[in-house]
GROMACS .gro file of C-alpha atoms in nm:
model
  296
    1MET     CA    1  17.775   6.099  15.413
    2GLN     CA    2  17.864   6.080  15.044
    3TYR     CA    3  18.012   5.734  15.097
    4LEU     CA    4  17.692   5.623  15.271
    5VAL     CA    5  17.475   5.751  14.986
    6ASP     CA    6  17.695   5.578  14.726
    7PHE     CA    7  17.686   5.261  14.936
    8VAL     CA    8  17.305   5.254  14.918
    9GLY     CA    9  17.300   5.346  14.551
   10LEU     CA   10  17.499   5.032  14.467
   11GLY     CA   11  17.218   4.813  14.604
   12ASN     CA   12  17.269   4.804  14.979
   13ASN     CA   13  17.019   4.894  15.251
   14VAL     CA   14  17.071   5.128  15.548
   15PHE     CA   15  16.850   5.132  15.860
   16ILE     CA   16  16.887   5.447  16.072
   17SER     CA   17  16.701   5.492  16.400
   18ALA     CA   18  16.755   5.839  16.545
   19GLU     CA   19  16.571   6.144  16.672
   20SER     CA   20  16.750   6.372  16.424
   21PHE     CA   21  16.912   6.318  16.084
   22SER     CA   22  17.183   6.488  15.883
   23SER     CA   23  17.052   6.784  15.683
   24SER     CA   24  17.265   6.682  15.385
   25LEU     CA   25  17.104   6.337  15.382
   26MET     CA   26  16.755   6.485  15.408
   27ASP     CA   27  16.831   6.727  15.122
   28THR     CA   28  16.961   6.442  14.908
   29LEU     CA   29  16.645   6.239  14.963
   30GLY     CA   30  16.412   6.540  14.946
   31ILE     CA   31  16.258   6.472  15.285
   32LYS     CA   32  16.163   6.734  15.541
   33THR     CA   33  16.163   6.669  15.914
   34LYS     CA   34  15.969   6.839  16.191
   35HIS     CA   35  16.046   6.787  16.556
   36ARG     CA   36  15.795   6.865  16.829
   37TYR     CA   37  15.909   6.883  17.189
   38PHE     CA   38  15.677   6.774  17.470
   39GLU     CA   39  15.403   6.700  17.215
   40ALA     CA   40  15.481   6.339  17.138
   41ASP     CA   41  15.201   6.096  17.057
   42THR     CA   42  15.258   5.784  17.263
   43ALA     CA   43  15.065   5.555  17.027
   44TYR     CA   44  15.226   5.417  16.711
   45TYR     CA   45  15.103   5.184  16.439
   46LEU     CA   46  15.284   4.973  16.179
   47ILE     CA   47  15.156   4.949  15.824
   48ASP     CA   48  15.147   4.568  15.831
   49SER     CA   49  14.935   4.565  16.150
   50PRO     CA   50  14.734   4.892  16.161
   51HIS     CA   51  14.505   4.769  16.438
   52GLN     CA   52  14.792   4.697  16.681
   53LYS     CA   53  14.869   5.002  16.899
   54TYR     CA   54  15.206   5.052  17.071
   55ASN     CA   55  15.265   5.296  17.356
   56PHE     CA   56  15.610   5.405  17.473
   57ALA     CA   57  15.668   5.598  17.793
   58GLY     CA   58  15.939   5.856  17.848
   59ILE     CA   59  15.925   6.015  17.501
   60THR     CA   60  15.943   6.395  17.537
   61GLY     CA   61  15.970   6.477  17.166
   62GLU     CA   62  15.901   6.328  16.830
   63THR     CA   63  16.034   6.366  16.474
   64ARG     CA   64  15.787   6.346  16.186
   65LEU     CA   65  15.890   6.280  15.824
   66ASN     CA   66  15.734   6.470  15.534
   67THR     CA   67  15.774   6.330  15.179
   68ASP     CA   68  15.578   6.596  14.987
   69SER     CA   69  15.896   6.723  14.819
   70CYS     CA   70  16.054   6.375  14.780
   71LYS     CA   71  16.088   6.269  14.414
   72LEU     CA   72  16.211   5.920  14.502
   73MET     CA   73  15.991   5.616  14.557
   74SER     CA   74  15.900   5.604  14.925
   75ARG     CA   75  15.669   5.403  15.147
   76PRO     CA   76  15.556   5.491  15.501
   77LEU     CA   77  15.597   5.195  15.735
   78ALA     CA   78  15.477   5.339  16.068
   79PHE     CA   79  15.275   5.639  16.181
   80ASN     CA   80  15.145   5.802  16.499
   81ASN     CA   81  14.801   5.902  16.624
   82LYS     CA   82  14.787   6.197  16.388
   83LYS     CA   83  14.882   5.987  16.083
   84ASP     CA   84  15.228   6.147  16.067
   85THR     CA   85  15.502   5.923  15.929
   86VAL     CA   86  15.762   5.813  16.186
   87PHE     CA   87  15.916   5.522  15.990
   88LEU     CA   88  15.987   5.551  15.618
   89GLU     CA   89  16.137   5.342  15.338
   90VAL     CA   90  16.301   5.542  15.056
   91GLN     CA   91  16.443   5.384  14.742
   92TYR     CA   92  16.774   5.536  14.636
   93GLY     CA   93  16.945   5.386  14.333
   94LYS     CA   94  16.943   5.010  14.371
   95GLY     CA   95  16.912   5.018  14.750
   96HIS     CA   96  16.689   5.160  15.021
   97PHE     CA   97  16.708   5.392  15.319
   98TYR     CA   98  16.498   5.300  15.625
   99LEU     CA   99  16.452   5.610  15.841
  100HIS     CA  100  16.318   5.534  16.189
  101THR     CA  101  16.249   5.820  16.433
  102ILE     CA  102  16.166   5.626  16.752
  103PRO     CA  103  16.500   5.489  16.881
  104SER     CA  104  16.354   5.447  17.231
  105ALA     CA  105  16.158   5.149  17.092
  106PHE     CA  106  16.486   4.956  17.101
  107ALA     CA  107  16.557   5.039  17.467
  108ASN     CA  108  16.563   4.756  17.721
  109VAL     CA  109  16.271   4.902  17.915
  110ASN     CA  110  16.046   4.854  17.611
  111LEU     CA  111  16.197   4.530  17.480
  112LEU     CA  112  16.123   4.358  17.813
  113GLN     CA  113  15.749   4.430  17.800
  114LEU     CA  114  15.519   4.180  17.630
  115ASN     CA  115  15.295   4.441  17.469
  116LYS     CA  116  15.583   4.644  17.321
  117TYR     CA  117  15.879   4.422  17.238
  118ASP     CA  118  15.754   4.308  16.895
  119PHE     CA  119  15.742   4.667  16.763
  120ALA     CA  120  16.122   4.673  16.733
  121PHE     CA  121  16.131   4.327  16.572
  122ARG     CA  122  15.859   4.420  16.324
  123CYS     CA  123  16.052   4.732  16.224
  124LEU     CA  124  16.368   4.532  16.159
  125SER     CA  125  16.172   4.270  15.966
  126PHE     CA  126  16.133   4.515  15.676
  127LEU     CA  127  16.502   4.466  15.596
  128PRO     CA  128  16.576   4.205  15.327
  129GLN     CA  129  16.633   3.856  15.460
  130ASN     CA  130  16.964   3.670  15.442
  131SER     CA  131  17.164   3.994  15.415
  132LYS     CA  132  17.496   4.068  15.582
  133ILE     CA  133  17.470   4.318  15.868
  134ILE     CA  134  17.712   4.601  15.944
  135TRP     CA  135  17.625   4.737  16.290
  136ASP     CA  136  17.722   5.087  16.402
  137GLU     CA  137  17.629   5.302  16.704
  138TYR     CA  138  17.655   5.667  16.796
  139GLN     CA  139  17.812   5.578  17.131
  140LYS     CA  140  18.114   5.352  17.077
  141GLN     CA  141  18.308   5.168  17.346
  142GLY     CA  142  18.653   5.224  17.194
  143GLY     CA  143  18.922   4.975  17.098
  144THR     CA  144  18.983   4.649  17.280
  145ASP     CA  145  19.365   4.669  17.273
  146ALA     CA  146  19.579   4.772  17.570
  147ASN     CA  147  19.681   5.101  17.401
  148SER     CA  148  19.330   5.243  17.429
  149SER     CA  149  19.381   5.343  17.795
  150ILE     CA  150  19.284   5.695  17.902
  151PHE     CA  151  19.643   5.735  18.033
  152LYS     CA  152  19.795   5.648  17.695
  153ALA     CA  153  19.948   5.995  17.643
  154MET     CA  154  20.099   6.007  17.992
  155LEU     CA  155  20.236   5.652  17.985
  156SER     CA  156  20.397   5.704  17.643
  157ASN     CA  157  20.615   5.990  17.776
  158PRO     CA  158  20.882   5.892  18.034
  159LEU     CA  159  20.864   6.219  18.231
  160LEU     CA  160  20.485   6.221  18.242
  161ARG     CA  161  20.487   5.854  18.341
  162ILE     CA  162  20.715   5.926  18.638
  163ALA     CA  163  20.493   6.218  18.739
  164LEU     CA  164  20.185   5.995  18.723
  165TYR     CA  165  20.349   5.732  18.944
  166LEU     CA  166  20.454   5.998  19.197
  167ILE     CA  167  20.100   6.139  19.213
  168LEU     CA  168  19.946   5.794  19.264
  169GLY     CA  169  20.207   5.702  19.527
  170GLY     CA  170  20.153   6.029  19.711
  171LEU     CA  171  19.776   5.978  19.714
  172LEU     CA  172  19.822   5.627  19.848
  173LEU     CA  173  20.049   5.744  20.132
  174PHE     CA  174  19.811   6.028  20.215
  175VAL     CA  175  19.516   5.788  20.241
  176ILE     CA  176  19.708   5.542  20.460
  177PHE     CA  177  19.851   5.787  20.716
  178ARG     CA  178  19.566   6.037  20.712
  179ALA     CA  179  19.310   5.764  20.769
  180LYS     CA  180  19.499   5.636  21.074
  181ARG     CA  181  19.514   5.976  21.238
  182THR     CA  182  19.157   6.089  21.185
  183GLN     CA  183  18.954   5.770  21.188
  184ARG     CA  184  18.703   5.765  21.472
  185ILE     CA  185  18.538   5.478  21.646
  186ILE     CA  186  18.229   5.390  21.447
  187PRO     CA  187  17.929   5.412  21.681
  188VAL     CA  188  17.682   5.128  21.697
  189ILE     CA  189  17.352   5.239  21.550
  190LYS     CA  190  17.055   5.034  21.654
  191PRO     CA  191  16.830   4.941  21.362
  192HIS     CA  192  16.488   5.094  21.349
  193ILE     CA  193  16.205   4.878  21.470
  194ASN     CA  194  15.980   4.771  21.185
  195SER     CA  195  15.646   4.876  21.331
  196SER     CA  196  15.469   4.833  20.995
  197LEU     CA  197  15.447   4.457  21.050
  198GLU     CA  198  15.279   4.509  21.386
  199PHE     CA  199  15.040   4.755  21.225
  200LEU     CA  200  14.951   4.506  20.952
  201GLY     CA  201  14.893   4.238  21.213
  202THR     CA  202  14.660   4.467  21.407
  203ILE     CA  203  14.460   4.559  21.097
  204SER     CA  204  14.431   4.199  20.982
  205ASN     CA  205  14.313   4.087  21.326
  206LEU     CA  206  14.053   4.363  21.323
  207TYR     CA  207  13.914   4.246  20.989
  208TYR     CA  208  13.926   3.882  21.102
  209ARG     CA  209  13.738   3.951  21.425
  210LYS     CA  210  13.468   4.132  21.229
  211LYS     CA  211  13.460   3.833  20.993
  212ASP     CA  212  13.511   4.068  20.701
  213PHE     CA  213  13.673   3.799  20.488
  214LYS     CA  214  13.589   3.982  20.166
  215THR     CA  215  13.807   4.280  20.259
  216ILE     CA  216  14.093   4.051  20.361
  217ALA     CA  217  14.070   3.871  20.026
  218GLU     CA  218  14.076   4.203  19.839
  219LYS     CA  219  14.386   4.318  20.026
  220ARG     CA  220  14.564   3.987  19.970
  221HIS     CA  221  14.473   3.983  19.601
  222ALA     CA  222  14.600   4.338  19.552
  223TYR     CA  223  14.931   4.235  19.707
  224PHE     CA  224  14.930   3.923  19.486
  225LEU     CA  225  14.890   4.131  19.167
  226ASP     CA  226  15.166   4.366  19.283
  227TYR     CA  227  15.392   4.064  19.337
  228ILE     CA  228  15.329   3.952  18.977
  229ARG     CA  229  15.408   4.296  18.836
  230LYS     CA  230  15.733   4.336  19.030
  231ASN     CA  231  15.869   3.983  18.989
  232TYR     CA  232  15.748   3.882  18.643
  233TYR     CA  233  15.717   4.226  18.475
  234MET     CA  234  15.362   4.155  18.359
  235SER     CA  235  15.066   4.389  18.327
  236THR     CA  236  14.770   4.282  18.540
  237GLU     CA  237  14.509   4.501  18.377
  238LYS     CA  238  14.362   4.214  18.172
  239ILE     CA  239  14.339   3.867  18.324
  240ASN     CA  240  14.274   3.638  18.027
  241ASP     CA  241  14.396   3.306  17.886
  242ASP     CA  242  14.715   3.457  17.744
  243PHE     CA  243  14.794   3.613  18.081
  244LEU     CA  244  14.748   3.278  18.260
  245ASP     CA  245  14.966   3.097  18.004
  246VAL     CA  246  15.254   3.344  18.044
  247LEU     CA  247  15.225   3.352  18.426
  248SER     CA  248  15.225   2.972  18.440
  249ALA     CA  249  15.536   2.955  18.222
  250LYS     CA  250  15.723   3.214  18.429
  251SER     CA  251  15.620   3.100  18.777
  252GLY     CA  252  15.611   2.721  18.720
  253VAL     CA  253  15.263   2.694  18.876
  254GLU     CA  254  15.008   2.480  18.691
  255ARG     CA  255  14.770   2.677  18.474
  256ASP     CA  256  14.463   2.502  18.618
  257LYS     CA  257  14.551   2.611  18.971
  258LEU     CA  258  14.607   2.968  18.855
  259SER     CA  259  14.270   2.960  18.679
  260ASN     CA  260  14.102   2.829  18.993
  261LEU     CA  261  14.266   3.101  19.201
  262PHE     CA  262  14.146   3.388  18.981
  263ASN     CA  263  13.799   3.235  18.928
  264LEU     CA  264  13.751   3.194  19.302
  265TYR     CA  265  13.849   3.557  19.361
  266ASN     CA  266  13.602   3.670  19.095
  267ASP     CA  267  13.330   3.482  19.283
  268ILE     CA  268  13.436   3.641  19.613
  269ILE     CA  269  13.414   4.001  19.493
  270ILE     CA  270  13.056   3.960  19.369
  271LEU     CA  271  12.930   3.785  19.682
  272PRO     CA  272  12.764   4.013  19.941
  273HIS     CA  273  12.897   3.792  20.222
  274VAL     CA  274  13.200   3.561  20.212
  275SER     CA  275  13.202   3.260  20.439
  276ASN     CA  276  13.502   3.132  20.629
  277ASP     CA  277  13.524   2.816  20.414
  278ILE     CA  278  13.541   3.008  20.086
  279PHE     CA  279  13.804   3.244  20.225
  280LEU     CA  280  14.016   2.955  20.355
  281GLN     CA  281  13.994   2.786  20.015
  282TYR     CA  282  14.114   3.104  19.843
  283ASN     CA  283  14.388   3.155  20.102
  284SER     CA  284  14.517   2.799  20.060
  285LEU     CA  285  14.544   2.843  19.681
  286LEU     CA  286  14.733   3.168  19.730
  287GLU     CA  287  14.974   3.019  19.985
  288GLU     CA  288  15.035   2.721  19.756
  289PHE     CA  289  15.134   2.964  19.478
  290TYR     CA  290  15.389   3.141  19.703
  291ARG     CA  291  15.537   2.809  19.819
  292LYS     CA  292  15.592   2.687  19.465
  293VAL     CA  293  15.751   3.006  19.335
  294LYS     CA  294  15.986   3.025  19.636
  295ASN     CA  295  16.097   2.663  19.590
  296LYS     CA  296  16.145   2.702  19.216
   0.00000   0.00000   0.00000
């Protein structure tokens, strides 16, 4: 810790993202931390874009930073719903500490979502540009050389090495001969009949005979939105121009056809009665979408 503090004092910058920090570091900087379990605010804001709200799921606790007793120059960079600081810049000597208390923002589940991924990039953008990076992690993968094996101690001792080989050989012989004596004939299990498809066919025929094309369109559109969420990882709460641009880029379907598809559905849901021609037009656009994404 003393080496890290001296390293920053010489003019370097350290970015730490963690749920807890060393007490010696916090005492050196004069910062107090408070952790609340199961009371986390899921909305966070950055100082350079205070109107942009970020929500992260799966956070069961949160660490807040208090600079009331800090005598060093500090600047809050992010805060939560209650205006508590969760990302802080502290000047120490010629360098800076960047203390970040939301490490889950850098998880893959959040980086893959369009409305969350830029939070992590914005946090890292506070670091000086054109600087050399030294990356370190709490969980390390170990060395890449051959001597980093978990059996290093046993293989380095001749007697332990012989014992290890005998154990492995005995296990292999046990598996071979024991399997031959006790293995039974594997019975043939008939697969279950998928009756859900027959049920769907019955329900769809019922709607079609009643000429309730509006209900059929609603069911098909709900399945269509679910297909988009599962295959393209996109939120379907707001269907706007940005949504159509991203969906067109991911699916390869022309934006005009996607716009026609959603506009036609919007007309269908407000009509008291949907004719067969309008429903067939909507259905053809939907089937054309599925054909193109499957052939992509």
